Amino acid sequence: MKNFLILLCLAVITLSFPSVTISAGSADVWARQFLIPDAGVLWSQETGFSECFSVGNDKQWHHCADTKKPISEAYVTKKVDVEYPFKVPASGRLYSVLEAHIEKGAWLYTHVKLFLYKYHRSQGQWVDVNIRTYSALFKGQTLLYDRPEARKIERGEPPVQYVNNTDGSITLMDQLPIYEPGDYKILLRAADRGPTVYLPSQARAAVYLIPDDPSALPDKSLTGSPSTLPPAVSGNADQGNPSTPVGSLAGDWKMTCVATGITYKFDLHLKQFGERIAGHMIRTNGQEINTKVEGRVHPDGSIDFIRSTGGWRQHYVGKVMEVSGDKAVGLGGRFGNAGHEKFEWSAERFK
């Protein structure tokens, strides 16, 4: 009977929690974590490379699981390279952020790669240009390269190094070249094991513009500011917790999630910077990996955040249910796969 209950719990968790695969779609919530003051998000995307390809003894491409049926190189290229066009509306500095994942047991030479191209009308062709890319590359749930910028991305903090000036401006510590306005495109390439094997892999990436003229940003709602983002030099997420009209969410919460009749209890720890919330969830009535939380609370009291670990994602939506003074004390809503949030959650501030 005990073993049956354990298997039942595992089945419910499998049904109610998504797989680690990142599906293609918008990555706006993820991308906005890495904004610095005066910057805006130009493009963001989540991409999955689900197929494995290899060159066989016949010197032709095959699916890894089918070495008898050859496939064309054009088909492989189409599957392992994906392009996304976007526009740079004004002169300024660009940077990109890349988070990519492969399976824990995969053997590889290079991880998912990001390339930037600009269209030169006088030449009538796309030209490869350099861009400073801050990367967090995972094998399973472990960072392949334990660099400070990768740890910041893992924690949901801007990896760009800068200093806040007393007049409200910033001074960049990282060297970012100036780019002219025009047509650009990003190319993402699947992880590989040398030139003859491409591996299943997932990635999400974003491109940011720090314009010479801040008023030139295409969408001011995507910009960061010194008052809403923590200083990037210190990397300390505890600096400042400005309140919102619906009450601050910063602090410790007791959270309850109910999925298919099973109740999951968590300690939810949140920090807040303007509309941005970040933190982590710790399971208290069972064994489970601690998970990261990142999202937004909006002026109308609505809440939208992602719970994640490695490549695993779960979407939460809801609202502030109760406020006391300058603090929110009750939260509630629904959770599940993005677009299918059918399970209920609630949280009460821990006193």
XYZ file of C-alpha atoms in Angstrom, residues 6 22 28 36 46 49 75 82 91 94 97 99 105 147 152 155 174 242 245 267 277 289-290:
23
model
C 4.420 6.658 -3.583
C 11.639 24.585 -23.476
C 9.431 38.253 -22.207
C 19.775 47.397 -16.877
C 12.499 30.351 -26.443
C 16.016 21.601 -30.899
C 16.944 19.247 -43.859
C 16.870 28.862 -36.501
C 22.035 53.974 -32.567
C 23.608 45.986 -27.799
C 21.707 36.962 -22.812
C 20.429 30.388 -21.301
C 24.154 12.517 -19.752
C 31.382 32.008 -14.157
C 23.780 35.919 -12.126
C 19.636 33.820 -10.125
C 31.729 46.221 -19.630
C 10.193 49.724 -2.912
C 0.231 50.538 -4.846
C 7.937 28.249 1.998
C 9.661 39.845 -8.014
C 14.396 20.261 -5.382
C 14.290 23.920 -4.363
